[in-house]
Short mmCIF file of C-alpha atoms and ligand atoms in Angstrom, two decimals:
data_model
loop_
_atom_site.label_atom_id
_atom_site.label_comp_id
_atom_site.label_asym_id
_atom_site.label_seq_id
_atom_site.Cartn_x
_atom_site.Cartn_y
_atom_site.Cartn_z
CA MET A 1 104.10 68.23 137.19
CA ALA A 2 102.92 70.13 140.15
CA LEU A 3 103.76 68.26 143.31
CA ARG A 4 100.54 68.58 145.29
CA GLY A 5 97.82 66.10 146.55
CA ASN A 6 96.33 64.62 149.48
CA LEU A 7 98.29 62.88 152.46
CA ARG A 8 95.66 59.97 152.20
CA ASP A 9 97.16 59.11 148.87
CA PHE A 10 100.74 59.84 149.21
CA THR A 11 102.27 59.74 152.67
CA VAL A 12 105.00 62.12 154.18
CA THR A 13 107.53 59.16 154.13
CA GLN A 14 106.86 58.67 150.44
CA LEU A 15 107.15 62.68 149.84
CA LEU A 16 110.54 62.65 151.76
CA ASN A 17 111.75 59.66 149.63
CA LEU A 18 110.82 61.40 146.44
CA ILE A 19 112.30 64.69 147.40
CA ASN A 20 115.67 62.68 148.37
CA LEU A 21 115.89 60.72 145.13
CA ALA A 22 115.05 64.07 143.12
CA HIS A 23 117.43 66.30 145.27
CA LYS A 24 114.97 68.72 145.28
CA THR A 25 115.21 72.30 146.60
CA GLY A 26 112.24 74.17 147.87
CA THR A 27 109.43 73.97 150.54
CA LEU A 28 107.06 71.29 151.46
CA VAL A 29 103.90 72.73 152.72
CA ILE A 30 101.46 70.45 154.53
CA GLU A 31 98.07 71.76 155.55
CA GLY A 32 97.15 69.41 158.38
CA PRO A 33 93.77 69.08 160.38
CA SER A 34 94.83 71.86 162.55
CA GLU A 35 97.93 73.53 161.59
CA VAL A 36 100.23 74.06 158.55
CA ALA A 37 103.56 72.88 158.27
CA ARG A 38 106.37 74.14 156.14
CA VAL A 39 109.53 72.04 155.70
CA ALA A 40 112.33 73.18 153.52
CA PHE A 41 114.89 71.23 151.72
CA ARG A 42 117.95 71.91 149.51
CA ASP A 43 119.23 69.50 147.08
CA GLY A 44 117.20 66.70 148.79
CA LYS A 45 118.53 67.29 152.47
CA LEU A 46 116.35 68.66 155.17
CA ALA A 47 117.15 72.35 155.71
CA TYR A 48 114.37 73.91 157.82
CA ALA A 49 111.09 73.14 159.27
CA GLN A 50 108.24 75.13 161.20
CA VAL A 51 104.92 73.84 162.26
CA GLY A 52 101.95 76.07 163.12
CA GLN A 53 102.67 78.89 165.12
CA GLU A 54 105.18 77.10 167.13
CA ASP A 55 108.13 79.33 168.03
CA ASN A 56 111.31 77.93 166.32
CA ARG A 57 113.56 80.88 166.98
CA LEU A 58 117.20 79.82 167.51
CA ALA A 59 116.98 81.14 171.34
CA THR A 60 114.08 79.29 172.00
CA VAL A 61 115.37 76.10 170.43
CA LEU A 62 118.59 76.25 172.40
CA HIS A 63 116.78 77.03 175.39
CA ARG A 64 114.44 73.85 174.85
CA SER A 65 117.39 71.68 174.32
CA ASN A 66 119.04 72.97 177.32
CA ARG A 67 121.78 74.76 175.47
CA LEU A 68 120.68 78.22 177.15
CA THR A 69 119.72 78.66 181.00
CA ALA A 70 116.49 80.19 181.53
CA GLY A 71 118.36 83.24 182.40
CA GLN A 72 120.18 83.61 179.50
CA TYR A 73 117.19 82.94 177.38
CA ASN A 74 115.19 85.77 179.22
CA ALA A 75 118.15 88.03 178.71
CA ILE A 76 118.10 87.24 174.94
CA ILE A 77 114.28 87.54 174.57
CA GLN A 78 114.10 90.96 176.33
CA ARG A 79 117.10 92.45 175.27
CA ALA A 80 118.13 90.77 171.88
CA ALA A 81 114.87 90.47 170.28
CA HIS A 82 115.98 92.55 167.03
CA VAL A 83 119.01 90.35 166.78
CA THR A 84 118.53 87.77 163.84
CA ASP A 85 119.24 84.07 164.30
CA LYS A 86 122.32 84.02 162.11
CA GLU A 87 123.45 87.04 164.39
CA LEU A 88 122.68 85.68 167.69
CA GLY A 89 124.40 82.36 166.48
CA LEU A 90 127.69 84.21 165.76
CA LEU A 91 127.54 86.24 168.81
CA LEU A 92 127.05 82.94 170.82
CA ILE A 93 129.87 81.45 168.92
CA ASN A 94 132.21 84.43 169.35
CA ALA A 95 131.50 84.73 172.87
CA GLY A 96 132.39 81.13 173.48
CA TYR A 97 129.26 79.89 174.75
CA LEU A 98 128.42 77.37 172.16
CA SER A 99 130.32 75.97 169.16
CA GLN A 100 128.89 76.03 165.68
CA GLY A 101 128.27 72.17 166.21
CA ASP A 102 126.28 72.66 169.10
CA ILE A 103 123.89 75.11 167.38
CA LEU A 104 123.53 73.02 164.28
CA THR A 105 123.07 69.83 166.47
CA ALA A 106 120.05 71.66 168.34
CA LEU A 107 118.47 72.67 165.33
CA GLN A 108 118.89 69.40 163.47
CA ALA A 109 117.10 67.75 166.38
CA TYR A 110 114.41 70.35 166.39
CA PHE A 111 113.58 70.09 162.88
CA THR A 112 113.86 66.32 162.99
CA ASP A 113 111.47 66.32 165.59
CA VAL A 114 108.99 68.40 163.19
CA VAL A 115 109.20 65.89 160.77
CA ARG A 116 108.80 62.94 163.14
CA ARG A 117 105.16 64.52 164.13
CA LEU A 118 104.12 65.17 160.40
CA PHE A 119 104.58 61.15 160.24
CA THR A 120 101.49 61.02 162.44
CA TRP A 121 99.33 63.26 160.14
CA VAL A 122 97.49 60.93 157.82
CA GLU A 123 94.78 63.59 156.53
CA GLY A 124 95.71 66.82 154.84
CA PHE A 125 96.95 68.73 151.65
CA PHE A 126 100.51 68.95 150.68
CA ARG A 127 102.04 70.85 147.90
CA PHE A 128 105.80 71.46 146.93
CA GLU A 129 106.83 74.91 146.28
CA ASN A 130 110.03 75.19 144.42
CA GLU A 131 110.78 78.74 144.66
CA MET A 132 109.92 79.17 148.39
CA MET A 133 112.81 79.15 151.10
CA PRO A 134 113.16 79.91 154.62
CA PRO A 135 113.65 83.48 155.51
CA GLU A 136 117.20 84.79 155.06
CA ASP A 137 118.08 85.36 158.53
CA ARG A 138 117.24 81.91 159.74
CA ILE A 139 119.84 79.30 160.11
CA ASN A 140 119.79 76.06 157.95
CA VAL A 141 121.08 72.77 158.43
CA ARG A 142 121.94 70.09 156.08
CA LEU A 143 120.66 66.47 157.03
CA ASP A 144 120.34 63.50 155.03
CA LEU A 145 116.91 61.93 154.68
CA GLU A 146 117.37 58.55 154.92
CA ASN A 147 116.98 57.86 158.61
CA LEU A 148 113.89 59.79 158.52
CA ILE A 149 112.62 57.85 155.57
CA ILE A 150 113.40 54.48 157.64
CA GLU A 151 111.52 55.71 160.44
CA GLY A 152 108.74 57.08 158.64
CA ALA A 153 108.41 53.65 156.99
CA ARG A 154 108.34 52.09 160.37
CA GLN A 155 105.42 54.12 161.53
CA LEU A 156 103.64 53.33 158.08
CA ARG A 157 103.70 49.68 159.04
CA GLU A 158 102.65 50.45 162.73
CA TRP A 159 99.84 52.64 161.12
CA GLU A 160 98.70 49.88 158.90
CA GLN A 161 98.70 47.45 161.98
CA LEU A 162 96.81 49.69 164.07
CA GLN A 163 93.98 50.28 161.55
CA ASP A 164 93.65 46.48 161.45
CA GLU A 165 93.40 46.55 165.16
CA ILE A 166 91.14 49.32 165.50
CA PRO A 167 89.34 49.65 162.23
CA SER A 168 86.75 52.31 163.53
CA LEU A 169 87.30 55.47 165.34
CA ASP A 170 83.45 55.71 165.60
CA MET A 171 83.41 53.24 168.30
CA ALA A 172 83.51 54.05 171.97
CA LEU A 173 85.55 52.83 175.01
CA LYS A 174 84.53 51.77 178.57
CA PHE A 175 86.50 50.90 181.59
CA THR A 176 86.52 47.23 181.86
CA GLU A 177 84.68 45.85 185.13
CA ARG A 178 87.42 44.01 186.32
CA PRO A 179 90.90 45.52 185.18
CA ASP A 180 93.70 43.24 185.38
CA THR A 181 95.37 43.08 188.58
CA ASN A 182 98.76 44.25 186.91
CA ILE A 183 97.16 47.48 186.41
CA GLN A 184 99.55 48.83 188.89
CA LYS A 185 102.57 48.25 186.67
CA MET A 186 101.13 50.23 184.18
CA ASN A 187 103.18 53.26 183.63
CA LEU A 188 100.80 55.77 181.77
CA SER A 189 102.12 58.80 180.08
CA VAL A 190 100.56 62.31 180.37
CA GLU A 191 99.01 61.64 176.80
CA GLU A 192 97.27 58.28 178.15
CA TRP A 193 95.94 60.00 181.05
CA ARG A 194 94.53 62.67 178.81
CA VAL A 195 92.72 59.80 176.86
CA VAL A 196 91.56 57.88 179.88
CA SER A 197 90.06 60.82 181.47
CA PHE A 198 87.46 61.23 178.43
CA ILE A 199 86.51 57.42 178.40
CA ASN A 200 83.01 57.07 178.47
CA PRO A 201 80.53 54.83 176.33
CA LYS A 202 78.83 58.07 174.85
CA ASN A 203 82.29 59.37 173.52
CA THR A 204 83.60 57.77 170.33
CA ILE A 205 87.51 57.46 169.92
CA ARG A 206 87.14 60.07 167.25
CA GLN A 207 85.80 62.67 169.78
CA ILE A 208 88.32 61.68 172.51
CA GLY A 209 91.03 62.29 170.07
CA ALA A 210 89.81 65.73 169.04
CA ALA A 211 89.02 66.59 172.45
CA ALA A 212 92.74 65.54 173.49
CA LYS A 213 94.07 67.14 170.31
CA MET A 214 95.56 64.02 168.80
CA GLY A 215 96.18 62.84 165.28
CA ASP A 216 94.59 59.56 164.39
CA LEU A 217 97.60 57.89 164.65
CA GLU A 218 98.33 59.04 167.94
CA ILE A 219 94.72 58.34 169.64
CA ARG A 220 94.92 54.87 167.88
CA ARG A 221 98.29 54.07 169.16
CA ILE A 222 97.11 54.97 172.65
CA VAL A 223 93.92 53.02 172.74
CA TYR A 224 95.75 50.16 171.37
CA GLY A 225 97.89 50.24 174.55
CA LEU A 226 95.10 50.61 176.79
CA LEU A 227 93.27 47.73 175.14
CA GLN A 228 96.26 45.54 175.51
CA ALA A 229 96.27 46.58 178.91
CA GLY A 230 93.02 45.28 179.45
CA LEU A 231 91.83 48.65 181.17
CA VAL A 232 89.18 49.37 178.44
CA GLU A 233 87.06 47.65 176.04
CA VAL A 234 85.77 48.91 172.66
CA VAL A 235 81.78 49.46 172.62
CA ARG A 236 79.09 50.77 170.37
CA PRO A 237 78.72 54.40 171.29
CA GLU A 238 75.58 55.18 173.27
CA GLY A 239 73.21 57.50 171.52
CA ALA A 240 74.18 60.22 169.36
CA PRO A 241 77.46 62.43 169.24
CA PRO A 242 77.10 64.13 172.65
CA THR A 243 77.52 67.86 172.80
CA ALA A 244 80.07 69.33 175.48
CA GLN A 245 76.94 69.91 177.81
CA GLU A 246 75.99 66.41 177.24
CA ARG A 247 79.67 65.23 178.02
CA THR A 248 79.40 66.87 181.13
CA ARG A 249 76.26 65.02 181.99
CA ALA A 250 77.62 61.85 180.64
CA ALA A 251 79.86 61.59 183.66
CA ALA A 252 76.97 61.51 185.98
CA PRO A 253 74.09 60.97 183.42
CA VAL A 254 71.15 61.43 185.89
CA GLN A 255 68.06 62.99 184.66
CA ASP A 256 66.10 64.23 187.17
CA LYS A 257 66.64 65.22 191.02
CA GLU A 258 64.98 62.57 192.71
CA GLU A 259 67.23 60.00 190.62
CA GLN A 260 70.31 62.24 191.33
CA LYS A 261 69.63 62.14 195.08
CA SER A 262 69.06 58.51 195.13
CA LEU A 263 72.48 58.02 193.44
CA VAL A 264 74.00 60.26 195.85
CA ASN A 265 72.48 58.12 198.87
CA ARG A 266 73.64 54.77 197.18
CA LEU A 267 77.21 56.32 197.29
CA ILE A 268 76.93 57.40 200.80
CA THR A 269 75.71 54.04 201.67
CA ARG A 270 78.57 52.35 199.86
CA ILE A 271 81.27 54.61 201.58
CA ARG A 272 79.93 54.19 204.85
CA SER A 273 80.44 50.30 204.49
CA ILE A 274 83.99 50.69 203.68
CA MET B 1 76.36 50.86 184.19
CA GLN B 2 76.78 54.64 185.35
CA THR B 3 80.26 56.13 186.36
CA VAL B 4 80.56 59.34 188.38
CA LYS B 5 83.94 60.91 189.57
CA MET B 6 85.26 62.95 192.12
CA VAL B 7 88.41 65.02 191.91
CA VAL B 8 91.14 65.08 194.55
CA THR B 9 93.32 68.02 194.18
CA GLY B 10 95.73 70.16 196.18
CA PRO B 11 99.30 71.21 196.35
CA PHE B 12 102.25 69.18 195.68
CA SER B 13 102.59 66.14 198.41
CA SER B 14 99.77 67.20 200.28
CA GLY B 15 98.68 63.56 200.42
CA LYS B 16 96.29 63.09 197.38
CA THR B 17 97.76 59.86 195.96
CA GLU B 18 97.85 58.51 199.71
CA PHE B 19 94.12 59.68 200.38
CA ILE B 20 92.79 57.91 197.02
CA ARG B 21 95.12 54.71 197.92
CA SER B 22 93.28 54.31 201.48
CA VAL B 23 89.62 53.81 199.80
CA SER B 24 90.23 52.49 196.28
CA GLU B 25 89.36 48.91 195.83
CA ILE B 26 92.08 48.59 192.91
CA ASP B 27 95.58 49.40 193.48
CA VAL B 28 95.95 53.19 192.57
CA VAL B 29 97.35 53.74 189.19
CA ALA B 30 99.80 56.46 189.76
CA THR B 31 102.22 57.64 187.46
CA GLU B 32 104.89 58.44 189.92
CA ARG B 33 108.02 60.18 188.58
CA LYS B 34 111.34 61.13 190.14
CA ILE B 35 111.30 64.75 190.98
CA SER B 36 113.63 67.11 189.00
CA SER B 37 113.88 70.24 191.05
CA ASP B 38 115.97 70.44 194.19
CA ALA B 39 113.36 72.50 195.98
CA GLU B 40 110.91 69.78 195.46
CA LYS B 41 113.27 67.10 196.18
CA THR B 42 113.66 67.96 199.73
CA VAL B 43 110.16 67.34 200.32
CA LYS B 44 110.00 63.75 198.89
CA GLN B 45 111.44 61.59 196.11
CA ALA B 46 108.39 60.90 193.77
CA THR B 47 105.65 62.94 192.50
CA THR B 48 102.42 62.21 190.72
CA VAL B 49 102.99 63.14 187.11
CA ALA B 50 99.37 63.02 185.54
CA MET B 51 97.22 61.76 188.15
CA ASP B 52 95.73 58.83 190.18
CA PHE B 53 93.00 56.89 189.57
CA GLY B 54 91.14 54.85 192.31
CA ARG B 55 87.79 53.34 192.00
CA ILE B 56 84.80 52.06 194.42
CA THR B 57 82.13 49.93 192.82
CA VAL B 58 78.97 50.73 194.73
CA ASP B 59 76.83 48.50 193.05
CA GLU B 60 76.15 46.35 189.74
CA ASP B 61 75.34 49.49 187.98
CA LEU B 62 77.25 52.30 189.61
CA VAL B 63 80.83 52.95 190.05
CA LEU B 64 82.86 55.94 191.62
CA TYR B 65 86.14 57.09 190.47
CA LEU B 66 88.55 59.08 192.22
CA PHE B 67 91.01 61.28 190.33
CA GLY B 68 94.03 62.63 191.94
CA THR B 69 95.53 65.57 190.19
CA PRO B 70 99.05 66.26 189.58
CA GLY B 71 100.59 68.39 192.57
CA GLN B 72 103.12 70.13 190.24
CA LYS B 73 102.03 73.38 188.64
CA ARG B 74 103.41 72.65 185.37
CA PHE B 75 100.85 69.69 184.93
CA ASP B 76 98.09 72.12 185.56
CA PHE B 77 96.77 71.79 182.03
CA MET B 78 95.22 68.53 183.11
CA TRP B 79 92.90 70.23 185.72
CA GLU B 80 90.15 71.39 183.46
CA ILE B 81 90.09 68.10 181.53
CA LEU B 82 89.61 66.26 184.86
CA SER B 83 87.07 68.50 186.26
CA GLU B 84 84.60 67.90 183.49
CA GLY B 85 81.63 66.25 184.91
CA MET B 86 82.69 65.85 188.35
CA LEU B 87 80.27 65.22 191.44
CA GLY B 88 82.38 67.53 193.64
CA PHE B 89 85.83 67.90 194.62
CA ILE B 90 88.27 67.60 197.59
CA VAL B 91 91.27 69.98 198.27
CA MET B 92 93.70 68.55 200.24
CA VAL B 93 96.03 70.59 202.30
CA ASP B 94 99.31 69.51 204.16
CA SER B 95 98.45 70.81 207.83
CA THR B 96 102.16 71.21 208.28
CA ARG B 97 103.40 73.00 205.45
CA PRO B 98 101.85 76.48 205.99
CA GLU B 99 103.97 77.48 203.05
CA THR B 100 101.55 75.79 200.69
CA PHE B 101 98.43 77.31 201.95
CA ARG B 102 98.28 80.16 199.61
CA GLU B 103 98.64 77.80 196.80
CA ALA B 104 96.10 75.64 198.01
CA ARG B 105 93.67 78.61 198.18
CA SER B 106 94.64 79.30 194.37
CA ILE B 107 94.01 75.69 193.47
CA LEU B 108 90.49 75.97 195.11
CA GLU B 109 89.69 79.03 193.46
CA THR B 110 90.85 77.45 190.02
CA PHE B 111 88.66 74.54 190.19
CA ARG B 112 85.56 76.44 191.67
CA ALA B 113 85.76 78.47 188.33
CA TYR B 114 85.99 75.34 186.13
CA ALA B 115 82.64 73.80 187.75
CA PRO B 116 80.15 75.04 190.48
CA THR B 117 80.27 71.82 192.05
CA PRO B 118 80.21 71.25 195.96
CA TYR B 119 83.58 70.75 197.44
CA VAL B 120 85.25 70.39 200.89
CA VAL B 121 88.83 70.99 202.18
CA SER B 122 90.79 68.38 203.90
CA ALA B 123 93.27 69.32 206.58
CA ASN B 124 95.51 66.36 206.20
CA LYS B 125 98.46 65.07 208.02
CA GLN B 126 96.81 65.91 211.25
CA ASP B 127 98.66 62.91 212.89
CA ALA B 128 102.02 64.94 212.38
CA PRO B 129 103.37 66.64 215.70
CA ASP B 130 103.69 69.99 213.73
CA ALA B 131 100.46 70.11 212.18
CA TRP B 132 98.55 73.15 212.46
CA ASP B 133 95.19 73.28 214.32
CA VAL B 134 91.90 73.03 211.78
CA GLU B 135 90.58 76.34 213.16
CA ASP B 136 93.87 78.38 212.72
CA MET B 137 94.08 76.72 209.05
CA ARG B 138 90.51 78.04 208.23
CA HIS B 139 91.98 81.61 208.96
CA ALA B 140 95.20 80.96 207.15
CA LEU B 141 93.08 79.68 204.35
CA ARG B 142 90.79 82.62 204.16
CA LEU B 143 87.90 79.79 204.24
CA ASP B 144 84.40 80.97 204.85
CA ALA B 145 82.44 79.32 208.07
CA LYS B 146 80.24 77.58 205.77
CA VAL B 147 82.98 75.77 203.93
CA LYS B 148 83.87 72.24 205.56
CA LEU B 149 87.43 72.00 206.58
CA LEU B 150 87.87 68.49 207.69
CA PRO B 151 90.72 66.98 209.94
CA CYS B 152 92.27 64.34 208.00
CA VAL B 153 94.96 61.59 208.02
CA ALA B 154 95.38 60.14 204.38
CA THR B 155 96.45 56.85 205.59
CA ASP B 156 93.72 56.37 207.99
CA LYS B 157 90.78 55.14 206.20
CA THR B 158 88.32 56.21 208.71
CA THR B 159 89.12 59.88 208.37
CA VAL B 160 89.20 59.40 204.57
CA LYS B 161 85.69 57.97 204.61
CA ASN B 162 84.55 61.10 206.62
CA VAL B 163 85.86 63.59 204.16
CA LEU B 164 84.09 61.53 201.15
CA LEU B 165 81.17 61.36 203.18
CA GLU B 166 80.97 65.12 204.09
CA LEU B 167 81.32 65.87 200.47
CA LEU B 168 78.52 63.64 199.48
CA TYR B 169 76.20 64.98 202.21
CA SER B 170 77.09 68.64 200.56
CA ILE B 171 76.17 67.51 197.24
CA LEU B 172 72.71 66.14 198.67
CA ALA B 173 72.01 69.46 200.41
CA GLU B 174 72.77 71.11 197.22
CA MET B 175 70.24 69.27 195.49
CA ASP B 176 67.76 69.64 198.05
CA GLY B 177 68.57 73.39 198.28
CA GLY B 178 68.10 73.65 194.53
CA ALA B 179 64.80 71.93 194.57
CA LYS B 180 63.16 74.65 196.51
N1 GTP C 301 102.50 61.58 208.44
C1 GTP C 301 101.17 61.61 207.32
N2 GTP C 301 101.92 61.52 206.02
C2 GTP C 301 101.07 61.47 205.17
C3 GTP C 301 99.90 61.62 204.95
N3 GTP C 301 99.61 61.63 203.97
C4 GTP C 301 100.19 61.56 203.22
N4 GTP C 301 101.47 61.56 203.78
C5 GTP C 301 102.93 61.48 203.37
O1 GTP C 301 103.30 62.45 202.47
C6 GTP C 301 103.83 62.35 201.45
C7 GTP C 301 103.21 62.94 200.25
O2 GTP C 301 101.91 62.07 200.04
P1 GTP C 301 101.37 61.74 198.32
O3 GTP C 301 100.20 60.82 199.11
O4 GTP C 301 102.33 61.14 197.38
O5 GTP C 301 101.06 63.18 198.16
P2 GTP C 301 100.56 63.89 196.71
O6 GTP C 301 99.44 64.89 197.00
O7 GTP C 301 99.79 62.55 195.80
O8 GTP C 301 101.87 64.34 196.11
P3 GTP C 301 102.10 64.81 194.43
O9 GTP C 301 101.20 63.75 193.62
O10 GTP C 301 103.37 64.93 194.17
O11 GTP C 301 101.47 66.06 194.28
C8 GTP C 301 104.18 61.02 201.62
O12 GTP C 301 105.49 60.62 201.88
C9 GTP C 301 103.03 60.26 202.16
O13 GTP C 301 103.31 59.30 203.09
C10 GTP C 301 99.05 61.83 206.61
O14 GTP C 301 98.03 62.23 206.77
N5 GTP C 301 100.01 61.80 207.48
MG1 MG C 302 100.53 62.06 194.16
#
């Protein structure tokens, strides 16, 4: 039976479970909303992963995991672009820079990270290609899937809970009138700030997610955090879905010049009184 | 309920967080993180990672939000997001660190490109003994005589109010100009 379908019916975690149990060899191709991921397995173990256009060459992976300095990395990119990953790995090992273990650990961490990101994909099509394997010149790893499956299952439960907490992404958010006093203690992440900067009763959660380039799970998780912190509340969106231009105006939704001027004058009076 | 926003930008450690803190009615939500690079470490210990966020309630149906941008270049992907829909912006410049003037200039140009809104430049830390004179800074920053360059001490509410008011006057003036 061809292994293909929709992520809505069959989650990434369930797919991993199946690949693990059936000791499958081949590539799982997932077409998500904005990019395509390819994850290769050998005998039911993770071998290789690639998502979208993301650079997953050995030099880049090693540099990102601080195994190569910026100088070393640049030298490799500029002068050894024609060297394959396998060759580069051997060169680095022979030169005594890194051990085989170092290289495999860095790649494993990267591939695992790709799979973790896939857990947040809840929409998209998948298919398993038995014949397809990563390019010959790339280094593969052999990583048991059990831990990833457990992690995925945990996320799945979280996903179900979040769906209960935030049933619809077509609602909007607004700042609460009196944010909690402990707002100061909140340690917002860059992602949370990204969401905060789009909050406006005219933007639905779905639109905020799209603008901030976040998947459903990610945006739900962040909104849930902001709700818990008392910073925002869920409201019915104002009017029709705004265009980009309207979104700009939404921050200062003033219609005519006189109204605009009165608004600025109110601001002036208020600031003078501080 | 309407919300309007202004953005406070400027180089690393120029005083953006301090500025917003001086006038915000809520405790400024700043995500400060310990600094990683040694060059930046000699200046101060913590930097704003994403942005600061301050609020001034005007009346029952109008609230002004002040957003401070992160100073470090590697967070500049936030700038465009933040500039969307802003009423105007303030460029903070540390008057004691001429080595940052060039960057301040480049930040100013970047924000101008994002949105054609009014802006003012704030010569901050004027209380420091080694602060540059405002007029010298105007030359160093290559600011046109029309651009408002305002002395400021971010910890002193009066000067902060003045910067905000001057920006609002510019906004008002532009509305009048456009009406003709
Ligand atoms: N003397 C003096 N010190 C100031 C003034 N404004 C800010 N400072 C100090 O300058 C340092 C930097 O101020 P911040 O407000 O953190 O600067 P920032 O622009 O938010 O910095 P980043 O978020 O890291 O870009 C702090 O130690 C402040 O106390 C001022 O007007 N006068
Ligand atoms: Mg700051």
